[in-house]
């Protein structure tokens, strides 16, 4: 029933102008629309709705992530735009903040203006991206 339905991703923001600038200018996602309820971006064919809310407590886990071809290039480009990468106790991360997972994936995390935890990941070549 839902296997062929289009997916929409949702995050929340209490800072709509900052969120719009972050997702549109820093992450360079095309903005599709904005109204009193949400700012909508295109995530490579998936709609991201940043719901405008009055109160919000970000979760401690990753809320949204991107699979990238070259994590080092992506992390460097985001860092050059002012993105700060998170460091987590117990994870061995390199100078760029990249963690090498046991699966062979490489992952780096950062936060949006509302504290939503986002990630970029490069997976081993055996996974079709």
Coordinates of N, CA and C in Angstrom, one line a residue:
X1 N 0.8 -1.2 0.0 CA 0.0 0.0 0.0 C 0.9 1.3 0.0
X2 N 1.9 1.3 0.9 CA 2.7 2.5 0.9 C 4.0 2.4 0.2
X3 N 4.3 1.2 -0.3 CA 5.6 0.9 -0.9 C 5.9 1.8 -2.1
X4 N 4.9 2.2 -2.8 CA 5.1 3.1 -4.0 C 4.6 4.5 -3.7
X5 N 4.3 4.9 -2.5 CA 3.9 6.2 -2.1 C 5.1 7.1 -2.0
X6 N 5.0 8.4 -2.3 CA 6.0 9.4 -2.1 C 6.2 9.7 -0.6
X7 N 7.5 9.8 -0.2 CA 7.8 10.1 1.2 C 8.0 11.5 1.4
X8 N 7.5 12.0 2.6 CA 7.8 13.4 3.1 C 8.5 13.3 4.4
X9 N 9.6 14.0 4.5 CA 10.4 14.0 5.8 C 10.0 15.3 6.6
X10 N 9.9 15.2 7.9 CA 9.5 16.3 8.8 C 10.6 16.6 9.8
X11 N 10.8 17.8 10.0 CA 11.6 18.3 11.1 C 10.9 19.5 11.7
X12 N 11.2 20.0 12.9 CA 10.6 21.1 13.5 C 11.6 22.3 13.6
X13 N 11.0 23.5 13.6 CA 11.8 24.7 13.8 C 11.0 25.7 14.6
X14 N 11.7 26.4 15.5 CA 11.2 27.5 16.2 C 11.8 28.8 15.7
X15 N 12.7 28.6 14.8 CA 13.5 29.8 14.2 C 13.4 29.7 12.7
X16 N 12.3 30.0 12.1 CA 12.0 29.8 10.7 C 13.0 30.5 9.8
X17 N 13.3 31.8 10.1 CA 14.2 32.5 9.2 C 15.6 31.9 9.3
X18 N 16.1 31.6 10.4 CA 17.4 30.9 10.5 C 17.4 29.6 9.9
X19 N 16.4 28.8 10.1 CA 16.3 27.5 9.4 C 16.2 27.6 7.9
X20 N 15.5 28.6 7.4 CA 15.4 28.8 5.9 C 16.8 29.1 5.4
X21 N 17.5 30.0 6.1 CA 18.9 30.3 5.6 C 19.8 29.1 5.7
X22 N 19.7 28.4 6.8 CA 20.6 27.2 7.0 C 20.4 26.2 5.9
X23 N 19.1 25.8 5.7 CA 18.8 24.7 4.7 C 19.0 25.2 3.3
X24 N 18.6 26.5 3.0 CA 18.7 27.0 1.7 C 20.1 27.5 1.3
X25 N 20.7 28.3 2.1 CA 22.0 28.8 1.8 C 23.2 28.0 2.2
X26 N 23.2 27.5 3.4 CA 24.3 26.7 3.9 C 24.3 25.3 3.2
X27 N 23.2 24.6 3.3 CA 23.1 23.2 2.8 C 22.7 23.2 1.3
X28 N 22.3 24.4 0.8 CA 22.0 24.6 -0.7 C 20.9 23.7 -1.2
X29 N 19.9 23.6 -0.4 CA 18.7 22.8 -0.8 C 17.7 23.8 -1.4
X30 N 17.1 23.4 -2.6 CA 16.1 24.2 -3.2 C 14.8 24.4 -2.3
X31 N 14.4 25.6 -2.1 CA 13.2 25.8 -1.3 C 12.0 25.8 -2.2
X32 N 11.0 25.0 -1.9 CA 9.9 24.9 -2.7 C 8.8 25.9 -2.4
X33 N 8.6 26.1 -1.1 CA 7.5 27.0 -0.6 C 7.7 27.3 0.8
X34 N 6.9 28.3 1.3 CA 6.8 28.6 2.7 C 5.5 29.2 3.0
X35 N 4.9 28.8 4.1 CA 3.6 29.4 4.5 C 3.6 29.5 6.0
X36 N 2.5 29.8 6.6 CA 2.5 30.0 8.1 C 2.8 28.8 8.9
X37 N 2.7 27.6 8.2 CA 2.9 26.3 8.9 C 4.3 25.7 8.7
X38 N 4.9 25.9 7.5 CA 6.1 25.1 7.2 C 6.9 25.8 6.1
X39 N 8.2 25.5 6.1 CA 9.1 25.8 5.0 C 9.4 24.5 4.3
X40 N 9.2 24.4 3.0 CA 9.4 23.1 2.3 C 10.6 23.2 1.4
X41 N 11.4 22.2 1.5 CA 12.6 22.0 0.7 C 12.6 20.7 -0.1
X42 N 13.3 20.7 -1.2 CA 13.5 19.5 -2.0 C 14.7 18.8 -1.6
X43 N 14.6 17.5 -1.2 CA 15.8 16.7 -0.8 C 15.9 15.7 -2.0
X44 N 16.3 16.1 -3.1 CA 16.6 15.2 -4.2 C 15.3 14.3 -4.5
X45 N 14.2 15.0 -4.6 CA 12.9 14.3 -4.9 C 12.1 14.0 -3.7
X46 N 12.6 14.2 -2.5 CA 11.9 13.9 -1.2 C 11.6 15.3 -0.6
X47 N 10.3 15.5 -0.3 CA 9.9 16.8 0.3 C 10.3 16.8 1.8
X48 N 11.0 17.9 2.2 CA 11.4 18.1 3.6 C 10.5 19.3 4.1
X49 N 9.6 19.0 5.1 CA 8.8 20.0 5.7 C 9.3 20.4 7.0
X50 N 9.8 21.6 7.1 CA 10.3 22.2 8.4 C 9.1 22.8 9.0
X51 N 8.5 22.1 10.0 CA 7.2 22.6 10.6 C 7.5 23.7 11.6
X52 N 6.8 24.8 11.4 CA 7.0 26.0 12.3 C 6.2 25.7 13.6
X53 N 7.0 25.6 14.7 CA 6.4 25.3 16.0 C 6.8 26.4 17.0
X54 N 6.1 26.5 18.1 CA 6.4 27.5 19.1 C 7.4 26.9 20.1
X55 N 7.3 25.7 20.4 CA 8.3 25.0 21.3 C 8.8 23.7 20.7
X56 N 10.0 23.4 21.0 CA 10.6 22.2 20.4 C 11.8 21.8 21.2
X57 N 11.9 20.5 21.5 CA 13.1 20.0 22.2 C 13.7 19.0 21.2
X58 N 14.9 19.2 20.7 CA 15.6 18.3 19.7 C 15.9 17.0 20.4
X59 N 15.8 15.9 19.6 CA 16.1 14.6 20.1 C 17.6 14.3 20.1
X60 N 18.1 13.4 20.9 CA 19.5 13.2 20.9 C 20.1 12.3 19.8
X61 N 19.2 11.8 19.0 CA 19.6 10.9 17.9 C 19.5 11.6 16.5
X62 N 20.1 11.0 15.5 CA 20.1 11.6 14.2 C 18.6 11.6 13.6
X63 N 18.2 12.8 13.2 CA 16.9 13.0 12.7 C 16.8 12.9 11.1
X64 N 17.9 13.3 10.5 CA 18.0 13.3 9.0 C 19.4 13.1 8.6
X65 N 19.6 12.4 7.5 CA 21.0 12.2 7.0 C 21.0 12.1 5.5
X66 N 22.2 12.3 5.0 CA 22.5 12.3 3.6 C 23.5 11.2 3.3
X67 N 23.3 10.4 2.2 CA 24.4 9.5 1.7 C 25.2 10.3 0.7
X68 N 26.5 10.5 0.9 CA 27.3 11.2 0.0 C 28.3 10.3 -0.6
X69 N 28.9 10.8 -1.8 CA 29.9 10.0 -2.5 C 31.3 10.1 -1.8
X70 N 31.6 11.3 -1.4 CA 32.9 11.6 -0.8 C 32.7 12.4 0.4
X71 N 32.8 11.8 1.6 CA 32.5 12.4 2.8 C 33.5 13.5 3.1
X72 N 34.7 13.3 2.8 CA 35.8 14.3 3.2 C 35.5 15.6 2.4
X73 N 35.2 15.5 1.2 CA 34.9 16.7 0.4 C 33.6 17.4 0.9
X74 N 32.6 16.6 1.2 CA 31.4 17.2 1.7 C 31.6 17.9 3.0
X75 N 32.3 17.2 4.0 CA 32.5 17.8 5.3 C 33.4 19.1 5.1
X76 N 34.4 19.1 4.3 CA 35.2 20.3 4.1 C 34.3 21.4 3.5
X77 N 33.5 21.1 2.6 CA 32.6 22.2 2.0 C 31.7 22.7 3.0
X78 N 31.1 21.9 3.8 CA 30.1 22.4 4.8 C 30.9 23.2 5.9
X79 N 32.0 22.7 6.3 CA 32.8 23.4 7.3 C 33.2 24.8 6.8
X80 N 33.5 24.9 5.5 CA 33.8 26.2 4.9 C 32.7 27.1 4.9
X81 N 31.4 26.6 5.0 CA 30.2 27.4 5.0 C 29.8 27.7 6.5
X82 N 30.6 27.3 7.4 CA 30.4 27.5 8.8 C 29.7 26.4 9.6
X83 N 29.5 25.3 9.0 CA 28.9 24.1 9.7 C 30.0 23.6 10.7
X84 N 29.6 23.4 12.0 CA 30.4 22.8 13.0 C 30.0 21.4 13.2
X85 N 31.0 20.5 13.1 CA 30.7 19.0 13.3 C 30.8 18.6 14.7
X86 N 29.9 17.8 15.1 CA 29.8 17.3 16.5 C 30.9 16.3 16.8
X87 N 31.2 16.2 18.1 CA 32.1 15.2 18.6 C 31.4 14.5 19.7
X88 N 31.5 13.2 19.7 CA 30.7 12.4 20.7 C 31.7 11.5 21.5
X89 N 31.6 11.6 22.8 CA 32.4 10.7 23.7 C 32.2 9.3 23.4
X90 N 33.3 8.5 23.3 CA 33.3 7.1 23.0 C 33.4 6.8 21.6
X91 N 33.3 7.7 20.7 CA 33.5 7.5 19.2 C 34.9 8.1 18.9
X92 N 35.6 7.3 18.2 CA 36.9 7.8 17.7 C 36.6 8.5 16.3
X93 N 36.8 9.8 16.4 CA 36.5 10.7 15.2 C 37.8 11.3 14.8
X94 N 38.0 11.5 13.5 CA 39.3 12.1 13.0 C 39.2 13.6 13.1
X95 N 40.2 14.3 12.6 CA 40.3 15.8 12.7 C 39.1 16.5 12.1
X96 N 38.4 15.9 11.1 CA 37.3 16.5 10.5 C 36.0 16.1 11.2
X97 N 36.1 15.3 12.2 CA 34.9 14.8 12.9 C 34.2 13.6 12.3
X98 N 34.9 12.9 11.5 CA 34.4 11.7 10.8 C 34.7 10.5 11.6
X99 N 33.6 9.7 11.8 CA 33.7 8.4 12.5 C 33.7 7.3 11.5
X100 N 34.6 6.3 11.7 CA 34.6 5.1 10.8 C 33.8 4.0 11.6
X101 N 32.7 3.7 11.0 CA 31.8 2.6 11.6 C 32.4 1.2 11.3
X102 N 32.1 0.3 12.2 CA 32.5 -1.1 11.9 C 32.1 -1.7 10.6
X103 N 31.0 -1.2 10.0 CA 30.5 -1.6 8.7 C 31.3 -1.1 7.5
X104 N 32.2 -0.1 7.8 CA 33.0 0.5 6.8 C 32.4 1.9 6.4
X105 N 31.3 2.2 6.9 CA 30.7 3.5 6.6 C 31.5 4.6 7.4
X106 N 31.5 5.8 6.8 CA 32.1 6.9 7.5 C 31.0 7.9 7.7
X107 N 30.9 8.5 8.9 CA 29.8 9.3 9.3 C 30.3 10.6 10.0
X108 N 29.6 11.7 9.7 CA 29.9 12.9 10.5 C 28.5 13.6 10.8
X109 N 28.4 14.2 12.0 CA 27.2 14.8 12.4 C 27.3 16.3 12.6
X110 N 26.2 17.0 12.4 CA 26.1 18.4 12.7 C 24.7 18.8 13.1
X111 N 24.5 19.9 13.6 CA 23.1 20.4 14.0 C 22.6 21.5 13.2
X112 N 21.3 21.6 13.0 CA 20.7 22.8 12.4 C 20.5 23.8 13.5
X113 N 20.0 25.0 13.1 CA 19.8 26.1 14.1 C 18.9 25.7 15.3
X114 N 18.0 24.7 15.1 CA 17.1 24.3 16.2 C 17.7 23.1 17.0
X115 N 18.9 22.6 16.6 CA 19.5 21.5 17.4 C 19.1 20.1 16.8
X116 N 18.4 20.1 15.7 CA 18.2 18.8 15.1 C 19.5 18.2 14.7
X117 N 19.8 16.9 15.0 CA 21.0 16.3 14.6 C 20.9 15.7 13.2
X118 N 21.8 16.1 12.4 CA 21.9 15.8 11.0 C 23.2 15.0 10.7
X119 N 23.2 14.2 9.6 CA 24.5 13.5 9.3 C 24.7 13.5 7.9
X120 N 26.0 13.2 7.5 CA 26.4 12.9 6.2 C 27.2 11.6 6.4
X121 N 27.0 10.7 5.4 CA 27.6 9.4 5.5 C 28.1 8.9 4.1
X122 N 29.3 8.3 4.1 CA 29.8 7.6 2.9 C 29.8 6.1 3.2
X123 N 29.1 5.4 2.4 CA 29.0 3.9 2.6 C 30.0 3.2 1.7
X124 N 30.4 2.0 2.1 CA 31.3 1.2 1.3 C 30.6 1.0 -0.1
X125 N 31.5 0.8 -1.1 CA 31.0 0.7 -2.5 C 30.0 -0.4 -2.8
X126 N 29.9 -1.4 -1.9 CA 28.9 -2.5 -2.1 C 27.5 -2.0 -1.9
X127 N 27.3 -0.8 -1.4 CA 25.9 -0.3 -1.2 C 25.7 0.6 -2.4
X128 N 24.6 0.4 -3.1 CA 24.2 1.2 -4.3 C 23.6 2.5 -3.8
X129 N 24.2 3.6 -4.2 CA 23.7 5.0 -3.8 C 23.2 5.6 -5.1

